Coordinates of C-alpha atoms and ligand atoms in Angstrom, one line a residue:
X1 CA -208.1 142.0 86.0
X2 CA -206.7 145.2 84.3
X3 CA -204.5 145.1 81.2
X4 CA -200.8 145.4 82.2
X5 CA -198.6 147.9 80.4
X6 CA -196.1 145.1 79.3
X7 CA -199.1 142.9 78.1
X8 CA -196.8 141.0 75.5
X9 CA -194.3 139.8 78.3
X10 CA -194.4 136.0 78.0
X11 CA -194.7 135.8 81.8
X12 CA -198.2 136.9 81.8
X13 CA -199.1 133.6 79.9
X14 CA -197.0 131.1 81.8
X15 CA -200.2 129.9 83.3
X16 CA -201.9 129.3 79.8
X17 CA -198.8 127.4 78.7
X18 CA -199.1 124.6 81.3
X19 CA -200.7 121.2 80.1
X20 CA -204.5 121.6 79.8
X21 CA -205.4 119.9 83.1
X22 CA -203.3 122.6 85.0
X23 CA -203.6 125.4 82.5
X24 CA -205.3 128.7 82.9
X25 CA -207.5 130.3 80.3
X26 CA -206.1 133.4 78.5
X27 CA -206.2 136.5 80.9
X28 CA -209.5 138.3 80.5
X29 CA -207.9 141.4 79.0
X30 CA -207.0 139.3 75.8
X31 CA -210.6 139.7 74.9
X32 CA -211.0 143.4 75.6
X33 CA -207.6 145.0 74.8
X34 CA -207.2 147.2 71.8
X35 CA -203.5 146.6 71.9
X36 CA -204.0 142.7 71.9
X37 CA -206.5 142.9 69.2
X38 CA -204.1 145.0 67.0
X39 CA -201.5 142.4 67.4
X40 CA -204.0 139.7 66.4
X41 CA -204.8 141.6 63.1
X42 CA -201.0 142.1 62.4
X43 CA -199.9 138.6 63.3
X44 CA -202.9 136.5 62.4
X45 CA -205.6 137.9 60.3
X46 CA -203.2 139.9 58.0
X47 CA -200.8 136.9 57.8
X48 CA -202.8 133.7 57.4
X49 CA -205.6 132.4 55.1
X50 CA -209.2 133.7 55.8
X51 CA -212.3 132.4 54.3
X52 CA -214.6 135.0 52.7
X53 CA -217.4 132.9 51.5
X54 CA -218.5 130.9 48.4
X55 CA -217.1 131.8 45.0
X56 CA -220.6 132.2 43.7
X57 CA -220.6 135.5 45.3
X58 CA -219.0 136.7 42.2
X59 CA -220.6 134.6 39.5
X60 CA -220.0 136.4 36.2
X61 CA -217.1 138.3 34.7
X62 CA -217.2 141.8 36.2
X63 CA -219.1 140.7 39.3
X64 CA -217.5 142.2 42.4
X65 CA -218.0 142.4 46.2
X66 CA -216.4 144.6 48.6
X67 CA -215.6 144.0 52.2
X68 CA -213.5 145.4 55.1
X69 CA -211.6 142.3 56.6
X70 CA -209.8 143.1 59.7
X71 CA -209.8 146.7 59.0
X72 CA -208.5 146.3 55.5
X73 CA -211.0 147.4 52.4
X74 CA -210.9 144.9 49.8
X75 CA -212.4 144.4 46.4
X76 CA -212.9 140.9 45.0
X77 CA -213.7 140.7 41.4
X78 CA -214.1 138.1 38.8
X79 CA -212.1 138.7 35.5
X80 CA -213.0 138.2 32.0
X81 CA -210.9 134.9 32.2
X82 CA -213.1 133.9 34.9
X83 CA -210.5 134.1 37.4
X84 CA -211.4 135.6 40.8
X85 CA -209.0 138.3 42.2
X86 CA -208.7 140.4 45.3
X87 CA -207.4 143.9 45.5
X88 CA -206.9 146.5 48.2
X89 CA -209.9 148.9 47.8
X90 CA -207.9 152.0 47.6
X91 CA -207.1 154.2 44.7
X92 CA -203.5 154.4 43.5
X93 CA -204.1 158.2 42.9
X94 CA -204.9 159.5 46.3
X95 CA -206.2 156.7 48.2
X96 CA -210.1 156.8 47.9
X97 CA -212.2 153.8 48.3
X98 CA -213.0 152.7 44.8
X99 CA -216.0 150.6 44.9
X100 CA -218.8 150.1 47.6
X101 CA -221.2 147.3 48.2
X102 CA -221.4 144.8 45.4
X103 CA -222.5 144.6 41.8
X104 CA -221.4 144.3 38.2
X105 CA -218.9 146.5 36.4
X106 CA -216.7 146.5 33.2
X107 CA -214.0 148.7 34.9
X108 CA -213.6 149.6 38.5
X109 CA -213.8 153.2 38.5
X110 CA -212.8 155.5 41.4
X111 CA -215.5 158.0 42.4
X112 CA -213.1 160.9 43.1
X113 CA -211.2 161.6 39.9
X114 CA -212.6 158.8 37.9
X115 CA -209.4 156.8 37.3
X116 CA -210.4 153.5 35.9
X117 CA -208.9 150.0 36.6
X118 CA -209.5 146.9 34.4
X119 CA -210.9 143.8 36.1
X120 CA -207.2 142.6 36.4
X121 CA -206.3 145.6 38.3
X122 CA -204.4 147.6 35.8
X123 CA -204.9 151.3 35.5
X124 CA -206.6 152.0 32.2
X125 CA -208.1 155.4 32.4
X126 CA -206.8 158.9 34.0
X127 CA -209.4 161.4 32.7
X128 CA -207.8 165.0 31.9
X129 CA -204.3 163.5 32.7
X130 CA -201.9 162.1 30.1
X131 CA -199.0 159.8 30.4
X132 CA -195.6 161.6 30.3
X133 CA -192.0 160.7 31.2
X134 CA -192.8 161.1 34.9
X135 CA -196.1 159.1 34.9
X136 CA -196.9 155.8 33.3
X137 CA -200.2 154.1 34.0
X138 CA -198.2 150.8 34.1
X139 CA -196.7 151.7 37.5
X140 CA -200.1 152.5 39.3
X141 CA -202.2 149.3 39.1
X142 CA -204.2 148.3 42.2
X143 CA -202.4 146.2 44.8
X144 CA -203.4 142.8 44.5
X145 CA -203.6 140.3 47.3
X146 CA -203.7 136.5 47.3
X147 CA -207.1 134.7 46.9
X148 CA -207.4 131.0 46.4
X149 CA -210.4 128.8 46.0
X150 CA -210.9 125.5 48.2
X151 CA -214.1 123.7 48.8
X152 CA -215.7 126.3 46.6
X153 CA -214.8 128.9 49.2
X154 CA -212.7 131.9 48.5
X155 CA -209.7 132.3 50.8
X156 CA -207.6 135.5 51.0
X157 CA -204.3 136.1 52.4
X158 CA -202.7 139.5 52.9
X159 CA -199.2 138.2 53.3
X160 CA -197.4 137.9 50.0
X161 CA -194.9 135.5 51.3
X162 CA -197.3 133.1 53.2
X163 CA -197.2 129.5 52.2
X164 CA -200.0 128.6 49.8
X165 CA -203.5 127.6 51.0
X166 CA -203.0 123.8 50.5
X167 CA -199.9 123.8 52.4
X168 CA -201.6 125.8 55.2
X169 CA -204.3 123.3 55.3
X170 CA -202.2 120.2 55.6
X171 CA -204.1 116.9 55.4
X172 CA -207.5 118.5 55.7
X173 CA -208.3 118.6 52.1
X174 CA -207.6 114.9 51.9
X175 CA -209.9 114.2 54.8
X176 CA -212.8 116.0 53.5
X177 CA -212.5 115.1 49.7
X178 CA -215.3 112.6 49.8
X179 CA -217.8 115.5 50.4
X180 CA -216.8 116.8 46.9
X181 CA -217.5 120.2 48.2
X182 CA -216.2 121.8 45.1
X183 CA -219.1 120.5 43.0
X184 CA -221.7 121.7 45.7
X185 CA -223.8 124.9 45.2
X186 CA -224.3 127.6 47.8
X187 CA -227.9 127.9 48.7
X188 CA -227.7 130.5 51.5
X189 CA -225.3 133.2 52.9
X190 CA -226.2 135.0 56.1
X191 CA -224.8 137.5 58.4
X192 CA -225.0 137.9 62.2
X193 CA -223.2 140.5 64.4
X194 CA -222.0 139.3 67.7
X195 CA -221.1 141.6 70.7
X196 CA -218.2 139.6 71.8
X197 CA -214.5 139.3 71.0
X198 CA -213.9 136.9 68.1
X199 CA -212.1 134.4 70.1
X200 CA -215.1 133.6 72.5
X201 CA -217.3 132.6 69.5
X202 CA -214.3 130.7 67.8
X203 CA -213.3 128.8 71.0
X204 CA -216.9 127.7 71.5
X205 CA -216.7 125.8 68.1
X206 CA -214.3 123.2 69.6
X207 CA -216.0 123.0 73.1
X208 CA -218.0 119.9 73.4
X209 CA -218.8 120.7 77.1
X210 CA -221.4 123.5 76.5
X211 CA -223.8 121.4 74.2
X212 CA -226.0 119.8 76.9
X213 CA -226.6 123.0 78.5
X214 CA -226.5 125.8 75.9
X215 CA -228.3 123.6 73.4
X216 CA -230.6 121.9 75.7
X217 CA -233.6 122.1 73.6
X218 CA -231.9 121.9 70.2
X219 CA -228.7 119.8 69.5
X220 CA -228.9 118.1 72.7
X221 CA -232.1 116.3 71.7
X222 CA -229.9 114.1 69.5
X223 CA -227.8 111.7 71.3
X224 CA -224.1 111.9 70.8
X225 CA -222.4 108.6 71.4
X226 CA -218.8 110.1 71.3
X227 CA -216.6 112.8 70.3
X228 CA -213.1 112.4 68.8
X229 CA -210.9 115.3 69.6
X230 CA -208.0 116.8 67.5
X231 CA -204.8 114.8 67.9
X232 CA -201.8 117.0 66.7
X233 CA -199.7 113.7 65.9
X234 CA -202.7 112.7 63.5
X235 CA -204.2 115.8 62.1
X236 CA -201.8 117.7 60.3
X237 CA -202.3 121.3 59.3
X238 CA -203.4 124.8 60.7
X239 CA -206.7 123.3 62.0
X240 CA -208.5 121.9 64.9
X241 CA -211.0 119.3 64.6
X242 CA -213.6 117.3 66.4
X243 CA -215.9 114.5 65.1
X244 CA -219.2 114.2 66.7
X245 CA -220.8 110.7 66.5
X246 CA -224.6 110.4 66.1
X247 CA -227.1 108.9 63.7
X248 CA -228.2 110.8 60.5
X249 CA -228.3 114.6 60.4
X250 CA -228.7 117.3 62.9
X251 CA -229.8 119.8 60.5
X252 CA -233.3 120.0 61.5
X253 CA -235.1 118.8 64.8
X254 CA -235.9 115.1 64.9
X255 CA -239.1 114.0 63.0
X256 CA -238.8 117.0 60.5
X257 CA -237.7 116.6 56.9
X258 CA -234.2 116.4 55.9
X259 CA -232.1 116.7 52.8
X260 CA -231.1 113.4 51.0
X261 CA -227.9 111.9 52.4
X262 CA -224.7 112.5 50.5
X263 CA -222.9 109.6 48.7
X264 CA -220.2 109.2 51.5
X265 CA -218.3 106.0 52.5
X266 CA -220.1 104.2 55.7
X267 CA -217.4 105.4 58.0
X268 CA -218.1 109.1 57.3
X269 CA -221.9 108.6 57.8
X270 CA -221.9 108.4 61.6
X271 CA -222.0 112.0 62.6
X272 CA -220.4 115.3 61.6
X273 CA -216.8 116.3 61.0
X274 CA -216.1 119.8 62.4
X275 CA -212.7 121.3 61.5
X276 CA -211.9 124.9 62.5
X277 CA -209.4 126.3 60.1
X278 CA -207.2 129.0 62.0
X279 CA -208.4 131.5 62.5
X280 CA -211.6 132.4 60.8
X281 CA -213.4 129.4 59.3
X282 CA -215.4 126.8 61.2
X283 CA -216.8 124.1 58.8
X284 CA -219.3 121.3 59.4
X285 CA -219.1 118.4 57.0
X286 CA -222.5 116.5 57.8
X287 CA -224.0 113.5 56.1
X288 CA -226.4 115.8 54.1
X289 CA -224.8 119.2 53.7
X290 CA -221.7 121.3 54.4
X291 CA -221.8 124.6 56.2
X292 CA -219.1 127.2 56.8
X293 CA -219.2 129.9 59.4
X294 CA -216.7 132.7 58.8
X295 CA -215.7 134.9 61.8
X296 CA -214.7 138.5 60.9
X297 CA -213.1 140.3 63.7
X298 CA -214.4 144.0 64.1
X299 CA -212.5 145.2 67.2
X300 CA -211.6 143.8 70.6
X301 CA -215.3 143.7 71.6
X302 CA -217.1 142.8 68.3
X303 CA -217.2 140.5 65.5
X304 CA -219.5 139.4 62.6
X305 CA -220.4 135.9 61.5
X306 CA -221.2 134.8 57.9
X307 CA -222.6 131.5 57.3
X308 CA -222.6 129.6 53.9
X309 CA -224.8 126.6 53.3
X310 CA -223.8 124.1 50.6
X311 CA -225.5 121.1 49.2
X312 CA -225.1 119.1 46.0
X313 CA -227.1 120.4 42.9
X314 CA -229.1 117.3 43.0
X315 CA -230.4 118.2 46.5
X316 CA -231.8 121.6 45.1
X317 CA -233.8 119.6 42.5
X318 CA -235.8 117.6 45.1
X319 CA -239.4 118.8 45.0
X320 CA -239.7 120.4 48.5
X321 CA -236.2 121.7 48.6
X322 CA -237.0 125.4 49.4
X323 CA -239.2 124.4 52.2
X324 CA -236.6 121.9 53.8
X325 CA -234.1 124.6 53.3
X326 CA -236.2 126.9 55.3
X327 CA -236.4 124.4 58.1
X328 CA -232.6 124.0 58.0
X329 CA -231.9 127.7 58.2
X330 CA -234.4 128.4 61.0
X331 CA -232.9 125.6 63.0
X332 CA -229.3 126.9 62.4
X333 CA -230.4 130.3 63.4
X334 CA -231.8 128.9 66.7
X335 CA -228.7 126.9 67.5
X336 CA -226.3 129.8 66.5
X337 CA -228.3 132.3 68.7
X338 CA -227.8 130.1 71.6
X339 CA -223.9 130.0 71.0
X340 CA -223.9 133.9 70.4
X341 CA -225.7 134.5 73.8
X342 CA -223.1 132.2 75.4
X343 CA -220.2 134.4 73.7
X344 CA -221.9 137.7 74.7
X345 CA -222.1 136.6 78.2
X346 CA -218.4 135.6 78.3
X347 CA -217.6 139.0 77.0
X348 CA -219.6 140.8 79.7
X349 CA -217.8 138.7 82.2
X350 CA -214.3 139.4 80.9
X351 CA -215.0 143.1 80.7
X352 CA -215.1 143.2 84.6
X353 CA -211.9 144.4 86.3
X354 CA -212.5 141.5 88.8
X355 CA -212.5 138.6 86.4
X356 CA -209.6 136.3 86.8
X357 CA -208.2 133.5 84.4
X358 CA -210.2 130.3 84.6
X359 CA -209.4 126.6 83.8
X360 CA -210.2 123.8 81.3
X361 CA -212.0 120.4 81.4
X362 CA -211.4 117.4 79.2
X363 CA -214.4 118.4 77.2
X364 CA -213.2 121.8 76.4
X365 CA -209.6 121.1 76.2
X366 CA -209.6 122.1 72.4
X367 CA -210.1 125.6 73.7
X368 CA -206.7 125.5 75.2
X369 CA -205.1 124.1 71.9
X370 CA -207.0 127.1 70.2
X371 CA -205.6 129.6 72.7
X372 CA -202.1 128.3 72.4
X373 CA -202.1 128.6 68.6
X374 CA -203.0 132.3 69.1
X375 CA -200.5 132.9 71.8
X376 CA -197.8 131.3 69.6
X377 CA -198.3 134.1 67.0
X378 CA -199.3 137.0 69.2
X379 CA -196.7 136.8 71.7
X380 CA -194.4 134.0 70.4
X381 CA -192.9 133.9 66.7
X382 CA -194.5 131.0 65.2
X383 CA -194.0 130.8 61.5
X384 CA -196.9 129.8 59.1
Ligands
LIG401 S1 -208.4 159.3 44.4 FE1 -209.0 157.9 42.8 S2 -209.0 159.1 41.2 FE2 -208.2 160.4 42.5
LIG402 FE1 -222.7 125.5 70.3

């Protein structure tokens, strides 16, 4: 199915907009089209809140990281006041990238003509060039973008007019408060490139249908007694959730050592709570840990995953912690690789000119909700 010239005409999506039992999946070109991807950047990734990892990525005053998020170069830096700030990584002189990689600095200095910016983004040094009536440093600070911390995780938003993060999340913070994630420490951050459109991996997060097949020898070994799926009348906010019921932890295979269980009320110790915060954060609140997978879009046919693993400080003080953490990460790699292979296979399928829209089942109906959220923004005019 080739991409039509008028790809944003709502009539191309009438089939997707039916109720899930009658609905079609997104047309395959939504996963391959540079124009569709461009719109997703403008209307989703540049407008809504995006997770960029645990705040311990910038532990000290002057600690910085750089990243390209949805094709926007960014600097995240901790100030002397311990506040974390984010800036566009482009010099206000003639546009050069200022910092690369990550590290520690007192000022952020541009490599081109050595203009220097304070950790708060003010222009503080312009070598060989004095202030004058026509030039004042004060008007040439770095462009700051919004950054908030929730669950110990940093979230950025490129839209100055967007609602704050807590309004965006709705009732989710209250639902996950018992995990006390703010007090947790990050024990691993890992990166995985994926050769698929970001939506294929993201959709899979809320798909209960693939588990017995894709995870036949991993997750499926643990009996799931039931899944609760998102109900927009009950779950209020820009997220989709499912709760999977099983005994104990799925962090390592059965019979292997586990982290100590968290101090949670009994009704939250019967499985894992899996919210997916539109459009880049997939979080697993388990009985013994919290993990977050960020998805960073990198063009129509590529994305990159970053995973953050969080546990309470007390867990890191258990005698065999490093070893058990190794078991968790190894198992998580295996499960994730299974999902990545599935997403990459879907991508190859979608790239064929002969692919047609598919359909949904009750077990993957949240994929439909996921895709409607995107359509409402890419083709419709949904407000935040
Ligand atoms: S471009 Fe940065 S100092 Fe000239
Ligand atoms: Fe999966």
